[in-house]
PDB file of C-alpha atoms in Angstrom:
ATOM      1  CA  MET A   1      99.581  76.410 107.093  1.00 58.00           C
ATOM      2  CA  VAL A   2      96.685  73.978 107.260  1.00 64.00           C
ATOM      3  CA  LEU A   3      93.244  75.494 106.784  1.00 65.00           C
ATOM      4  CA  THR A   4      90.425  73.784 108.612  1.00 71.00           C
ATOM      5  CA  THR A   5      86.732  74.492 108.745  1.00 71.00           C
ATOM      6  CA  ILE A   6      85.584  75.336 112.238  1.00 79.00           C
ATOM      7  CA  ILE A   7      81.849  75.440 111.520  1.00 85.00           C
ATOM      8  CA  PRO A   8      81.127  73.621 108.220  1.00 82.00           C
ATOM      9  CA  THR A   9      77.656  75.149 107.866  1.00 86.00           C
ATOM     10  CA  GLU A  10      79.223  78.639 107.712  1.00 85.00           C
ATOM     11  CA  LYS A  11      81.490  77.959 104.707  1.00 86.00           C
ATOM     12  CA  ILE A  12      80.996  80.153 101.651  1.00 90.00           C
ATOM     13  CA  THR A  13      81.837  79.495  98.016  1.00 91.00           C
ATOM     14  CA  VAL A  14      84.442  81.397  96.024  1.00 93.00           C
ATOM     15  CA  ASN A  15      81.593  83.045  94.120  1.00 92.00           C
ATOM     16  CA  GLN A  16      79.970  84.209  97.366  1.00 94.00           C
ATOM     17  CA  ALA A  17      83.316  85.611  98.542  1.00 91.00           C
ATOM     18  CA  ILE A  18      83.799  87.569  95.303  1.00 90.00           C
ATOM     19  CA  LEU A  19      80.241  88.918  95.468  1.00 90.00           C
ATOM     20  CA  GLY A  20      80.766  89.866  99.125  1.00 90.00           C
ATOM     21  CA  TYR A  21      83.736  92.055  98.218  1.00 86.00           C
ATOM     22  CA  THR A  22      82.142  93.524  95.072  1.00 86.00           C
ATOM     23  CA  LYS A  23      78.434  93.687  94.234  1.00 87.00           C
ATOM     24  CA  TRP A  24      77.024  93.041  97.697  1.00 87.00           C
ATOM     25  CA  ALA A  25      79.480  95.451  99.376  1.00 87.00           C
ATOM     26  CA  ALA A  26      78.587  98.182  96.875  1.00 86.00           C
ATOM     27  CA  GLU A  27      74.857  97.628  97.411  1.00 86.00           C
ATOM     28  CA  ILE A  28      75.157  97.781 101.196  1.00 90.00           C
ATOM     29  CA  GLY A  29      77.271 100.938 100.918  1.00 91.00           C
ATOM     30  CA  GLY A  30      74.745 102.623  98.622  1.00 90.00           C
ATOM     31  CA  LEU A  31      77.253 102.699  95.742  1.00 84.00           C
ATOM     32  CA  HIS A  32      74.853 101.585  93.035  1.00 80.00           C
ATOM     33  CA  GLU A  33      77.224 102.630  90.223  1.00 79.00           C
ATOM     34  CA  ASN A  34      79.834 100.156  91.509  1.00 80.00           C
ATOM     35  CA  GLY A  35      80.071  96.468  92.266  1.00 79.00           C
ATOM     36  CA  GLU A  36      79.763  94.857  88.853  1.00 79.00           C
ATOM     37  CA  LEU A  37      80.933  95.426  85.305  1.00 78.00           C
ATOM     38  CA  SER A  38      77.987  96.438  83.168  1.00 81.00           C
ATOM     39  CA  GLN A  39      76.985  99.313  80.915  1.00 83.00           C
ATOM     40  CA  GLY A  40      76.411 102.549  82.809  1.00 78.00           C
ATOM     41  CA  LYS A  41      78.391 101.530  85.886  1.00 77.00           C
ATOM     42  CA  LYS A  42      81.841 102.689  86.931  1.00 78.00           C
ATOM     43  CA  ALA A  43      84.646 100.472  85.690  1.00 76.00           C
ATOM     44  CA  ASP A  44      86.511  99.907  88.971  1.00 84.00           C
ATOM     45  CA  PHE A  45      88.120  96.467  89.038  1.00 90.00           C
ATOM     46  CA  VAL A  46      91.288  94.454  89.580  1.00 92.00           C
ATOM     47  CA  ILE A  47      93.029  91.825  87.491  1.00 94.00           C
ATOM     48  CA  LEU A  48      94.149  88.828  89.552  1.00 96.00           C
ATOM     49  CA  SER A  49      97.172  86.600  89.005  1.00 97.00           C
ATOM     50  CA  ASP A  50      95.013  83.489  88.699  1.00 97.00           C
ATOM     51  CA  ASP A  51      91.440  82.499  87.908  1.00 97.00           C
ATOM     52  CA  VAL A  52      90.025  82.014  91.420  1.00 96.00           C
ATOM     53  CA  PHE A  53      87.201  79.886  90.028  1.00 95.00           C
ATOM     54  CA  GLU A  54      89.592  77.371  88.437  1.00 96.00           C
ATOM     55  CA  ILE A  55      92.476  76.910  90.880  1.00 96.00           C
ATOM     56  CA  PRO A  56      92.405  74.563  93.886  1.00 95.00           C
ATOM     57  CA  LYS A  57      91.020  76.192  97.038  1.00 89.00           C
ATOM     58  CA  GLU A  58      94.344  75.576  98.758  1.00 91.00           C
ATOM     59  CA  SER A  59      96.011  77.935  96.236  1.00 95.00           C
ATOM     60  CA  LEU A  60      93.685  80.912  96.853  1.00 93.00           C
ATOM     61  CA  LYS A  61      96.075  82.300  99.473  1.00 93.00           C
ATOM     62  CA  ASN A  62      98.705  82.768  96.725  1.00 96.00           C
ATOM     63  CA  VAL A  63      96.551  84.897  94.407  1.00 96.00           C
ATOM     64  CA  TYR A  64      97.549  88.547  94.104  1.00 96.00           C
ATOM     65  CA  VAL A  65      96.409  91.680  92.258  1.00 96.00           C
ATOM     66  CA  THR A  66      98.362  92.392  89.054  1.00 97.00           C
ATOM     67  CA  GLU A  67      96.441  95.506  87.900  1.00 96.00           C
ATOM     68  CA  THR A  68      94.012  97.989  89.435  1.00 94.00           C
ATOM     69  CA  TRP A  69      91.571 100.023  87.309  1.00 92.00           C
ATOM     70  CA  VAL A  70      89.500 103.007  88.511  1.00 89.00           C
ATOM     71  CA  ASN A  71      86.865 104.696  86.345  1.00 85.00           C
ATOM     72  CA  GLY A  72      88.100 102.663  83.375  1.00 85.00           C
ATOM     73  CA  GLU A  73      91.730 103.781  83.701  1.00 90.00           C
ATOM     74  CA  LYS A  74      94.637 101.636  84.868  1.00 94.00           C
ATOM     75  CA  VAL A  75      96.105 103.178  88.035  1.00 95.00           C
ATOM     76  CA  CYS A  76      98.477 100.406  89.108  1.00 92.00           C
ATOM     77  CA  GLY A  77     100.145  97.372  87.561  1.00 90.00           C
ATOM     78  CA  ASN A  78     102.155  96.237  84.581  1.00 76.00           C
TER      79      ASN A  78
END
């Protein structure tokens, strides 16, 4: 599969994509105790198979979730 940019001015960075699925989504949904890992917030997060900030963009489609944590407890994964 070849990925092409249809409208170059509408591209987002990996960081913007991560924020869109985490902090920004929580803020829009009124879930102020979620969205980022910091003291006093709920520890809901996933561990990914690769560091999405370090791998080539072409490899992002191969990244998968290895662990899921909810309220600081592992609920799925190795």
